[in-house]
């Protein structure tokens, strides 16, 4: 007798990243766009994030203040919006900086090999022994300390920049120093693979200089891997910034930051829960969306990360 | 095996030296004197400060301080705490570190066990719904900062339901441990689960699993012996890297939940420029990281016969 | 005349595949990888299945063992083994046959062995799975099995891991693993492809011995027709999921009827003569398996085709002891 079973597909679908087929991804992207829009338009909102209204402190959501006010009477929604700007700006800029540093170190180490490679990787491996947060706190302490009271002329333009940004610059420096390690490792691994390709050998035989080979052949091919690295760095940067602000070593008050808002929310979470819940939800949803988008990007760029088996 | 361990231990000494050097540099780059916080309440005469500096060698050139402290540390003398000179750092470590280690060990154990279970379940279940649910849960857990989870848990379980105390620590096996342990464990658990699922899915389709089926081996045995034993190798690596960050407890969790642990102390030390505590903490953490890496390597050695250098 | 001949109900046949078709789901749509294949294997036979990559021979082998990957499934036909239709069995019943009555030997021994288990354990596992004996007994039986496949110092080697063996030794372990319970039917899917030529000869010798000593039938799948001509008594030639020719080895290789078979034979460069005109490849490419073809699958590449070839697919027709599926050279004139 014959059997005609239905052909069953196993595993999470391995479809190309077409948004139509993944509603979750579409929602995540939409949310991120919303956050960006809110952050960009923060200055145009009817409420000032810095204006204190001590008569209406800690008030829960109302018509006047859609998300309520904080412990100094400032409008929560406005503060969230500026906080969004802070988080996004800091995360994106420090990711870019970390990636650039990582590419520089990783590419040189991976391409030259030899003692340069050993020294660099020894250093990177040792730095890995620092827990992220601990190192960030250390660096933040130094950066804030030096920049908020600098004495030498050399540092003064940087100090001015620091003061202007309300402490953001310090956080940017801290995050860049902490995050470049991951990028360096990933880029180095990729460069080592790429440099043994035949077209590289051909180019060098034809007389191309190292710099040329790097620029034309190796670095462009590193792009997928770099994007994968960035998808790891961005959420961790946001987390770190929030953590630093939470501990008080991030941005300076009164600049709003989601982390700082969470910190004050925790202090009064028993009496005024909305102070904690609002920024917590904001942070949570943003990170969730970034992770979903990051997953999709990784799935697209890094075949070894794909889940499920292909019907073969 | 013994020579293997010895080699790894020796290789980690340069790493620890680098960590020490970097920490030393950072600690001394932070402006301000260690006596600032002590003198905030009781203003000190400059002469008094100078005397203290002399007593603790702080007026000596930096390189002498570097070697001096290291020499003392190797002998077990980590110096006195600057913030509270009556306590030696070694005492502080002995007092607070065990709590953090206990908390961390419980958390990582929970994370590994639950992570493996969830990962295998997600990979092997025929229900797409269950798999998607588990995956979403994992992405969710990875996205929320730990301290938010802690805060939320305290509010819901402690304040709302009254199941756990909202502050304080009564030991590892009391209800006060539930919130810190669970909040610390969630993110690593989610990461381990996702990784485990990927590995199981990959191994499931390998040829040798097909060979086992062709031999007529029962499904349960195939899963337990053939699939798991191979899938677990990368998972061990991931677990190891999370272990080191979890084992040292977490500054945030300890602060919010009121756990008298090492992490909380560290934050206080940074703001107080308490050099010995800062350096000692960092060194302790680095040693823990190195130990975790060593454990991972040993685990690899035991599980995977290919890592043992055998002659064919 | 055109005779649609059902293969004779030979009471010696231990395996009868009847009109089997297998489809595979892929990104490009449904692929018809095996189309209406029928053949039988008698006790003690050594049957070769040849064809180029992608002709469906491995899929056929996996289907017999019911080890097809998810996404692939039989869509018609039956597989009779000792009177039972394998396609109708439950998974538990099928499991009892695998490694017990039907054994499989895979290609690529490096990938087919679990790197975390010792060789002895992997061979012993087959025995344990079916004979319900203790570890000790299966362990010593495994050593015996390894000795019979000519692994030197089997007692020592049984405790070693696959990465500590050479390629030829690994293949022997794979053979030992698949045949530990002296199955009545051994399916060997390209068992020599990943090996050196000298080692290939040893493996063939081993399989030969198994066949003569225990009377196990062997289905030998390979794209190496030279090996097949050495080892097998009967040959089945497959192209694009169909059987195009079947017969005794000596017959087929001395007088191939189907154009594909002769092209295949011609494409193998001889070792003992100089190549007068260079290599003779088969022109064109294999057909797209996603389409249900009209006409003979080989027509596009055939040098002897006639008009009828593109209009309908020739059936497999008996010509004496031979079977051919070809309008031009088949049974009619």
Short mmCIF file of N, CA and C in Angstrom, two decimals, chain B residues 11 19 24 26 47 54 104 116 118 184 249 281 293:
data_model
loop_
_atom_site.label_atom_id
_atom_site.label_comp_id
_atom_site.label_asym_id
_atom_site.label_seq_id
_atom_site.Cartn_x
_atom_site.Cartn_y
_atom_site.Cartn_z
N UNK B 11 49.68 31.14 32.07
CA UNK B 11 49.35 32.08 31.00
C UNK B 11 48.48 33.21 31.50
N UNK B 19 45.72 43.77 33.95
CA UNK B 19 44.55 44.30 34.66
C UNK B 19 44.99 45.20 35.79
N UNK B 24 45.44 50.41 38.15
CA UNK B 24 46.29 51.34 38.89
C UNK B 24 46.32 52.68 38.18
N UNK B 26 44.18 53.93 36.04
CA UNK B 26 42.89 54.60 36.08
C UNK B 26 42.62 55.19 37.45
N UNK B 47 48.27 69.72 56.62
CA UNK B 47 49.36 68.96 57.25
C UNK B 47 48.89 67.55 57.58
N UNK B 54 51.89 60.42 53.65
CA UNK B 54 53.18 59.80 53.92
C UNK B 54 52.99 58.42 54.51
N UNK B 104 25.83 34.84 43.37
CA UNK B 104 26.18 34.61 41.98
C UNK B 104 26.16 33.14 41.60
N UNK B 116 19.47 25.33 29.66
CA UNK B 116 19.59 24.09 28.89
C UNK B 116 18.22 23.48 28.63
N UNK B 118 15.25 24.90 28.59
CA UNK B 118 14.47 25.69 27.63
C UNK B 118 15.03 25.54 26.22
N UNK B 184 19.25 38.09 38.66
CA UNK B 184 20.58 37.87 38.10
C UNK B 184 20.58 36.75 37.08
N UNK B 249 28.16 38.90 41.53
CA UNK B 249 26.94 39.57 41.93
C UNK B 249 26.72 40.72 40.99
N UNK B 281 39.23 45.22 44.45
CA UNK B 281 38.01 44.70 43.83
C UNK B 281 38.26 44.26 42.40
N UNK B 293 37.29 31.10 33.19
CA UNK B 293 37.83 30.65 31.91
C UNK B 293 38.54 29.31 32.06
#
